[in-house]
Amino acid sequence: MAYSEKVMDHFMNPRNVGEIENANAVGQVGNAKCGDIMKMYMDIEDGVIKDVKFKTFGCGAAIATSSMATEMVKGKTVEEALKLTNKAVMEALDGLPPEKIHCSVLAEEAIHSALEDYNSRQSEENRIKLG
Ligand code: FES
């Protein structure tokens, strides 16, 4: 199966690549299958993701899904972002070849990892319930 035009677009011109200085949510995850690594940075204010950036040592599908995932969580609340699944990201990209599905999981996990980090920096009563 070939890559969709949207996957190619996000792979060739990934959105939100980089780092956020003073990010208050930072997550890093690795894919045991291929050894690829992804780091996610967020600037969260009043429970809303104002900015998000990512860096990855990963394949094209990982880059495309992270790019799309960051676009999808930007401007969302932490609770909304937690509900974003790799399936929704793949659908937004018009699908991925079956052997590349595990790559999209990296993006979802990186978001969750960053939000867990954010949570751990909050006082007890301000913590969000992470599913
Ligand atoms: Fe490693 Fe795609 S092959 S994330």
Coordinates of C-alpha atoms and ligand atoms in Angstrom, one line a residue:
M1 CA 0.0 0.0 0.0
A2 CA 1.3 3.4 -0.9
Y3 CA 1.3 6.4 1.4
S4 CA -1.6 8.9 1.1
E5 CA -1.0 12.4 -0.1
K6 CA -1.6 13.7 3.4
V7 CA 1.0 11.4 4.8
M8 CA 3.5 12.5 2.2
D9 CA 2.7 16.2 2.8
H10 CA 3.2 15.9 6.6
F11 CA 6.3 13.8 6.1
M12 CA 7.8 16.3 3.6
N13 CA 6.6 19.4 5.5
P14 CA 6.2 18.4 9.1
R15 CA 4.4 20.9 11.2
N16 CA 5.6 21.9 14.7
V17 CA 9.0 20.4 14.5
G18 CA 11.4 21.6 17.2
E19 CA 11.7 22.3 20.9
I20 CA 9.9 24.7 23.3
E21 CA 12.1 26.5 25.7
N22 CA 10.6 26.4 29.2
A23 CA 8.0 23.9 28.1
N24 CA 5.9 22.8 31.1
A25 CA 5.2 19.4 29.7
V26 CA 7.9 17.2 28.2
G27 CA 7.5 13.6 27.2
Q28 CA 9.7 11.1 25.6
V29 CA 8.9 7.6 24.3
G30 CA 10.6 5.0 22.3
N31 CA 9.4 2.2 20.0
A32 CA 10.8 -1.1 21.1
K33 CA 10.1 -2.6 17.7
C34 CA 12.3 -0.3 15.7
G35 CA 14.2 1.7 18.2
D36 CA 12.8 5.0 17.1
I37 CA 12.5 7.8 19.6
M38 CA 10.1 10.8 19.9
K39 CA 10.2 13.8 22.2
M40 CA 7.2 16.1 22.7
Y41 CA 7.2 19.6 24.2
M42 CA 4.1 21.5 25.3
D43 CA 3.3 24.9 26.6
I44 CA 0.2 24.6 28.6
E45 CA -1.7 27.5 30.1
D46 CA -4.9 27.3 32.1
G47 CA -5.3 23.7 31.0
V48 CA -5.1 24.6 27.3
I49 CA -2.2 23.5 25.0
K50 CA -1.0 26.8 23.7
D51 CA 1.9 25.4 21.8
V52 CA 3.3 22.0 21.0
K53 CA 6.5 20.8 19.2
F54 CA 8.2 17.5 18.6
K55 CA 11.5 16.0 17.6
T56 CA 11.9 12.5 16.4
F57 CA 14.5 10.0 15.4
G58 CA 11.9 8.1 13.5
C59 CA 10.6 6.9 10.2
G60 CA 8.5 8.8 7.8
A61 CA 5.2 7.5 9.2
A62 CA 6.3 8.5 12.7
I63 CA 7.1 12.0 11.5
A64 CA 3.8 12.3 9.6
T65 CA 1.7 11.1 12.5
S66 CA 3.4 13.3 15.0
S67 CA 3.0 16.3 12.7
M68 CA -0.7 15.6 12.4
A69 CA -1.1 14.8 16.1
T70 CA 0.5 18.1 17.1
E71 CA -1.8 19.9 14.8
M72 CA -4.8 18.1 16.3
V73 CA -4.0 18.8 20.0
K74 CA -2.9 22.5 19.5
G75 CA -5.4 24.8 21.1
K76 CA -7.2 21.9 22.8
T77 CA -7.6 21.3 26.5
V78 CA -5.5 18.7 28.3
E79 CA -8.6 16.5 28.7
E80 CA -9.4 16.7 25.0
A81 CA -5.8 16.0 24.0
L82 CA -5.9 12.9 26.2
K83 CA -8.7 11.5 24.1
L84 CA -6.8 11.7 20.9
T85 CA -6.1 8.2 19.6
N86 CA -3.6 7.0 17.0
K87 CA -6.6 5.8 15.1
A88 CA -8.0 9.3 14.8
V89 CA -4.6 10.6 13.7
M90 CA -4.4 7.9 11.1
E91 CA -7.9 8.7 9.8
A92 CA -7.0 12.3 9.6
L93 CA -4.0 11.2 7.4
D94 CA -6.3 9.0 5.2
G95 CA -4.7 5.9 6.6
L96 CA -1.3 4.2 6.9
P97 CA 0.0 0.9 5.5
P98 CA -0.7 -1.9 8.1
E99 CA 2.9 -2.4 8.8
K100 CA 3.3 1.2 9.8
I101 CA 0.5 1.4 12.3
H102 CA 2.9 0.9 15.2
C103 CA 4.6 4.1 14.2
S104 CA 1.4 6.1 14.8
V105 CA 1.3 4.7 18.4
L106 CA 4.5 6.6 19.1
A107 CA 2.7 10.0 18.6
E108 CA -0.2 9.1 20.9
E109 CA 2.2 7.8 23.5
A110 CA 4.4 10.9 23.3
I111 CA 1.4 13.1 23.9
H112 CA 0.4 11.1 26.9
S113 CA 3.9 11.1 28.2
A114 CA 4.1 14.9 28.0
L115 CA 0.7 15.2 29.7
E116 CA 1.8 12.9 32.5
D117 CA 4.8 15.1 33.0
Y118 CA 2.5 18.2 33.1
N119 CA 0.3 16.5 35.6
S120 CA 3.2 15.6 37.9
R121 CA 4.2 19.3 38.1
Q122 CA 0.7 20.3 39.3
S123 CA -0.4 20.4 42.9
E124 CA -2.5 17.5 44.1
E125 CA -5.9 19.2 43.6
N126 CA -5.1 20.5 40.1
R127 CA -4.1 17.1 38.7
I128 CA -6.2 15.7 35.9
K129 CA -7.3 12.2 35.9
L130 CA -5.2 10.3 33.4
G131 CA -7.0 7.3 32.0
Ligands
FES1 FE1 10.0 3.1 13.9 FE2 8.1 3.8 12.3 S1 9.6 2.3 11.9 S2 8.4 4.5 14.3

